[in-house]
GROMACS .gro file of C-alpha atoms in nm:
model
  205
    1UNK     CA    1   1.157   2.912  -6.968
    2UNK     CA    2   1.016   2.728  -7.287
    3UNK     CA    3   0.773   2.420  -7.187
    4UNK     CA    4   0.735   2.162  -7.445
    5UNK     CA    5   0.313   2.184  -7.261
    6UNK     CA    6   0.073   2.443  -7.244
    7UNK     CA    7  -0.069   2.262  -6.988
    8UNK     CA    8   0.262   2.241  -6.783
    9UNK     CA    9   0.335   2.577  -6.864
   10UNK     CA   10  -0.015   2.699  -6.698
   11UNK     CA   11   0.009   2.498  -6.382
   12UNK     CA   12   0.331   2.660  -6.346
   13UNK     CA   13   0.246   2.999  -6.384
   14UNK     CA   14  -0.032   2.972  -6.138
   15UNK     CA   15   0.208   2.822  -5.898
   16UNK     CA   16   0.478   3.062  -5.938
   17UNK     CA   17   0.204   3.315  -5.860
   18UNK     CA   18   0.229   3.227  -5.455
   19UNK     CA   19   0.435   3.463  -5.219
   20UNK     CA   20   0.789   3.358  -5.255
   21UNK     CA   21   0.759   3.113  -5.506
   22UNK     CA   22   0.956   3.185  -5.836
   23UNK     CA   23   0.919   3.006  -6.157
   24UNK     CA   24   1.201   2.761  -6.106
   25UNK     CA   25   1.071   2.642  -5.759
   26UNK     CA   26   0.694   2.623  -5.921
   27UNK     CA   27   0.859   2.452  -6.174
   28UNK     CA   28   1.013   2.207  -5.924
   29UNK     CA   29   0.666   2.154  -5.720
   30UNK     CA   30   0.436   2.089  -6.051
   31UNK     CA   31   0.685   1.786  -6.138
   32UNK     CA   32   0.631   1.656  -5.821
   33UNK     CA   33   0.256   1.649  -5.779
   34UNK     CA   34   0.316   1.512  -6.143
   35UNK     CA   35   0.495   1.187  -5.995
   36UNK     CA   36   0.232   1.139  -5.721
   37UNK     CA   37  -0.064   0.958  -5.764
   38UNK     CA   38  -0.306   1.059  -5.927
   39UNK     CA   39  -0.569   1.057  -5.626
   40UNK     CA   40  -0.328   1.229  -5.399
   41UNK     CA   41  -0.280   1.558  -5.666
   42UNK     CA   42  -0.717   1.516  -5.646
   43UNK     CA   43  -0.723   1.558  -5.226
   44UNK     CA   44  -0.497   1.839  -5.241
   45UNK     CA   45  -0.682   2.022  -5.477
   46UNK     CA   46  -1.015   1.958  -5.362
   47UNK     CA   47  -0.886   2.065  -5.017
   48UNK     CA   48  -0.765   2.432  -5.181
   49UNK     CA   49  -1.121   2.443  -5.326
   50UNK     CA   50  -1.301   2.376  -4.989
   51UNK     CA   51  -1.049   2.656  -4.868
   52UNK     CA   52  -1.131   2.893  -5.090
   53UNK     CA   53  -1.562   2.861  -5.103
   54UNK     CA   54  -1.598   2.738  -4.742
   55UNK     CA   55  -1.373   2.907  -4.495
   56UNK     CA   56  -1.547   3.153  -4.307
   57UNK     CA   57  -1.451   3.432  -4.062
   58UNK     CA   58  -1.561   3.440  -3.720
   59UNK     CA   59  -1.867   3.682  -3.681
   60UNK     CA   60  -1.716   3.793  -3.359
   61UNK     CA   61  -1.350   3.807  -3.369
   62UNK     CA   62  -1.252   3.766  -3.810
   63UNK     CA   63  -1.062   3.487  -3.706
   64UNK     CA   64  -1.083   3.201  -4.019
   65UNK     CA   65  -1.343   2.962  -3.895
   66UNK     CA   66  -1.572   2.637  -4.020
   67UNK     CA   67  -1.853   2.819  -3.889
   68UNK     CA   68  -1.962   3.203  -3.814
   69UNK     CA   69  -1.817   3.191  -3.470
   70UNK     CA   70  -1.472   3.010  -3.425
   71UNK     CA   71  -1.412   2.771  -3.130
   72UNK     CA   72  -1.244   3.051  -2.953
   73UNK     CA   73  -1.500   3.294  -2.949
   74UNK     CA   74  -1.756   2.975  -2.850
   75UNK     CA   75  -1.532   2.839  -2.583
   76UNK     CA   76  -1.693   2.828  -2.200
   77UNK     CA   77  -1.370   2.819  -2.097
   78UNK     CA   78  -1.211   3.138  -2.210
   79UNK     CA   79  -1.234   3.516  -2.069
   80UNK     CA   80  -1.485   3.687  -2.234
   81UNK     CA   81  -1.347   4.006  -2.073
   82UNK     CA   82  -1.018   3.995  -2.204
   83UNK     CA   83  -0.937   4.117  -2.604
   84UNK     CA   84  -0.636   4.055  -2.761
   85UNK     CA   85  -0.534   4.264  -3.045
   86UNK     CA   86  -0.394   4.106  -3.372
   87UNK     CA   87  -0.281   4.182  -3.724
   88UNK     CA   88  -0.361   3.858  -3.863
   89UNK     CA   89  -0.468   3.446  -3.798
   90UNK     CA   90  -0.111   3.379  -3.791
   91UNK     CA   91  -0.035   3.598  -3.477
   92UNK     CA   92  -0.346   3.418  -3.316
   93UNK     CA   93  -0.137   3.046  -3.429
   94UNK     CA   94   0.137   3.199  -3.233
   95UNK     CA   95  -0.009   3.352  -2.941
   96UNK     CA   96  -0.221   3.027  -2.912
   97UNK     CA   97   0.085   2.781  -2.862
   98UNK     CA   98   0.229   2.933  -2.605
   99UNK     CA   99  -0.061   2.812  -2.405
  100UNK     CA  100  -0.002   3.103  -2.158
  101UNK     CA  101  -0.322   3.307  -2.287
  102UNK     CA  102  -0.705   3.263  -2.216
  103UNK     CA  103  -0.885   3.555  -2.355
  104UNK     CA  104  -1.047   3.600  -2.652
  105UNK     CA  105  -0.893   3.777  -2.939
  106UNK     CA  106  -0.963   4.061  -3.267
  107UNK     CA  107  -0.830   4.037  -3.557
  108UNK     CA  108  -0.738   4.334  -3.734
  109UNK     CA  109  -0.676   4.201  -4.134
  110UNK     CA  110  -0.341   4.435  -4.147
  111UNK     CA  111  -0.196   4.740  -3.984
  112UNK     CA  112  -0.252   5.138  -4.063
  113UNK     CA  113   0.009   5.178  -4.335
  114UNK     CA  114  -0.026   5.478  -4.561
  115UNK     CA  115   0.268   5.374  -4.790
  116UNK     CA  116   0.059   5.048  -4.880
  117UNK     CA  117  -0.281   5.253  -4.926
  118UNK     CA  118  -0.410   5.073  -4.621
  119UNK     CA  119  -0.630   5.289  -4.370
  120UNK     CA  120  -0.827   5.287  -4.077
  121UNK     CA  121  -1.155   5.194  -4.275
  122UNK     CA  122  -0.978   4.905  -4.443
  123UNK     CA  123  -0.919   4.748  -4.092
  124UNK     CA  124  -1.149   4.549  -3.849
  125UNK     CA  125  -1.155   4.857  -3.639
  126UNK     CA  126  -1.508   4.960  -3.598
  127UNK     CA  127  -1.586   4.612  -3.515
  128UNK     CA  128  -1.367   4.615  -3.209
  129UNK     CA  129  -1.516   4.931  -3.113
  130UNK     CA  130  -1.849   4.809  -3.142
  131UNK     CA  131  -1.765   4.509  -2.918
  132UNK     CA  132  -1.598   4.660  -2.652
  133UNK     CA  133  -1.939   4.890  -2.648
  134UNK     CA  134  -2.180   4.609  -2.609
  135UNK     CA  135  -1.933   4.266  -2.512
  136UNK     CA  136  -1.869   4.382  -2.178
  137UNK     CA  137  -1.486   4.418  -2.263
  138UNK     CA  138  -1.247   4.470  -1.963
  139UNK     CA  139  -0.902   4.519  -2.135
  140UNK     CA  140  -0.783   4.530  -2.448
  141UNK     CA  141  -0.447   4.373  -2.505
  142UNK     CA  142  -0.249   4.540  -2.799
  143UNK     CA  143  -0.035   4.256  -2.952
  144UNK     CA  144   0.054   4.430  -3.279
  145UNK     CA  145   0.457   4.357  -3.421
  146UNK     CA  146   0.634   4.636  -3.267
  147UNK     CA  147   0.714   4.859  -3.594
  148UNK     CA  148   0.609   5.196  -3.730
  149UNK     CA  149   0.307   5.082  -3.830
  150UNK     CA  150   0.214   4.877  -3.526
  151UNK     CA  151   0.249   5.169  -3.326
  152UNK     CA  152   0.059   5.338  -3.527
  153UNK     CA  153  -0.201   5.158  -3.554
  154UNK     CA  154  -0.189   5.079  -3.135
  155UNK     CA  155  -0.242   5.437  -3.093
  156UNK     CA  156  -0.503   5.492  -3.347
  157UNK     CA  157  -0.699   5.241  -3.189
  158UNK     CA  158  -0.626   5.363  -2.831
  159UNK     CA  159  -0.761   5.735  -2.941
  160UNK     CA  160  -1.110   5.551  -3.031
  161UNK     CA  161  -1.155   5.400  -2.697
  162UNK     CA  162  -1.142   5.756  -2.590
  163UNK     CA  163  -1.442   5.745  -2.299
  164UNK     CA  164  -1.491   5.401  -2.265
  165UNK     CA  165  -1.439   5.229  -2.009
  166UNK     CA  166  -1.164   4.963  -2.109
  167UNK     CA  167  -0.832   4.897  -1.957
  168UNK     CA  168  -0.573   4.902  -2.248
  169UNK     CA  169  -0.229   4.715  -2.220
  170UNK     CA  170   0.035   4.589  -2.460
  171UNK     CA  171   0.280   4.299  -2.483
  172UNK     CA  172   0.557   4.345  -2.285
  173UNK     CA  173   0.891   4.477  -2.565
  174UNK     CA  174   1.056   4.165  -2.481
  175UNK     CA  175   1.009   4.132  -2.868
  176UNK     CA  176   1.274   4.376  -3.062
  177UNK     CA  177   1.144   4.624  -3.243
  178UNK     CA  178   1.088   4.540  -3.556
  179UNK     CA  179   1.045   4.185  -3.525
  180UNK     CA  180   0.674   4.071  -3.660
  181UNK     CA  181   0.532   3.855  -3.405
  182UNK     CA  182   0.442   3.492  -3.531
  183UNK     CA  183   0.837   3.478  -3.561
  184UNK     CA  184   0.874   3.515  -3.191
  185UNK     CA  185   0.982   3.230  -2.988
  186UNK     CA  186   0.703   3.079  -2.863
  187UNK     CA  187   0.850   3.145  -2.451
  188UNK     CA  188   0.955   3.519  -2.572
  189UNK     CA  189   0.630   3.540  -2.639
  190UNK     CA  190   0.437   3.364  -2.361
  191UNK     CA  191   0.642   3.624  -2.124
  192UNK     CA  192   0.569   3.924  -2.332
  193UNK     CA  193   0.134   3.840  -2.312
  194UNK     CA  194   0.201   3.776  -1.916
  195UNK     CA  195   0.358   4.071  -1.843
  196UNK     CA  196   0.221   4.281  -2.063
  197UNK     CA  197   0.255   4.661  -1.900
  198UNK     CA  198  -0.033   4.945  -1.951
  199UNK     CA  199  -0.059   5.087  -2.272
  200UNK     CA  200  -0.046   5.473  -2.155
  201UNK     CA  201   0.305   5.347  -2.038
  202UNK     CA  202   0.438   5.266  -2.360
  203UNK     CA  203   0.370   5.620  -2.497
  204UNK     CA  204   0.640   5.750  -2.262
  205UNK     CA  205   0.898   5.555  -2.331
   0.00000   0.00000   0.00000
């Protein structure tokens, strides 16, 4: 692709740089920013910058917050006693607008995946431990995307509750296996936190 500006050609490659996003489509997106007003091209960029250098991550939970503990985590209204766990933010999006789910929630960064070089210590695992130890945590809800790895990583977590005193469950398998979970329907998914089964259960199937 031969750009008649270095400039051009720079935005471009830093576009084409996001997940999915080849050349032609950055390509497509820099020549529209380029028709918009100047001050509009200004907001969005300033709001990437305030992105990157002021988003924070809960204290409590790793969720992405505007302060060390997100509103969730803060909230008088949830149930402190109740932990729901998640690979990422975008699981908590999805498990939040179903509106059928009032607990609090962990967020893992990822899931146990040798393949990808990702471990146990590169998760938000000892964290979780460390809160159901001291948080007065009732039940832990696993709500990882039923694959390999979820699994996995479900019953990795599960063998490091070993002696403590924590009720473990997981999402009913209303979702197909395989599916990753923010791309559940948002009443599939509702269904799946509500009837969500004990966890020893799912080991025998």
């Amino acid at each position: 692709m031969n750009f008649s500006s270095k400039i051009l050609e720079e935005a471009v490659n830093q576009v084409s740089q996001l997940p999915g996003i080849g050349k032609r489509t950055a390509l497509r997106l820099v020549l529209h920013l380029m028709r918009q007003p100047a001050d509009q091209t200004d907001v969005l960029a300033q709001a990437l910058i305030n992105m990157r250098h002021d988003l924070k991550f809960c204290l409590n939970c790793h969720n992405v917050s505007d302060v060390d503990v997100c509103e969730i985590c803060a909230s008088h209204n949830r149930d402190k006693t109740i932990v729901c766990v998640v690979e990422d933010i975008r699981d908590v999006m999805a498990i939040e607008n179903t509106s059928q789910y009032r607990g609090l929630y962990h967020v893992l960064g990822g899931k146990i995946s040798p393949m990808d070089g990702i471990g146990p210590q590169d998760l938000n695992i000892k964290s979780l431990v460390n809160r159901i130890k001291s948080d007065g945590v009732q039940e832990l809800i696993f709500a990882l995307s039923p694959t390999i790895e979820g699994d996995t990583t479900n019953f990795y977590i599960f063998k490091q509750l070993d002696g403590l005193e924590v009720n473990t469950s997981t999402i009913a398998r209303g979702i197909a296996v395989g599916d990753e979970l923010e791309f559940a329907d948002e009443v599939t998914l509702g269904r799946s936190i509500l009837h969500r089964v004990p966890y020893e259960n799912s080991l025998k199937n």
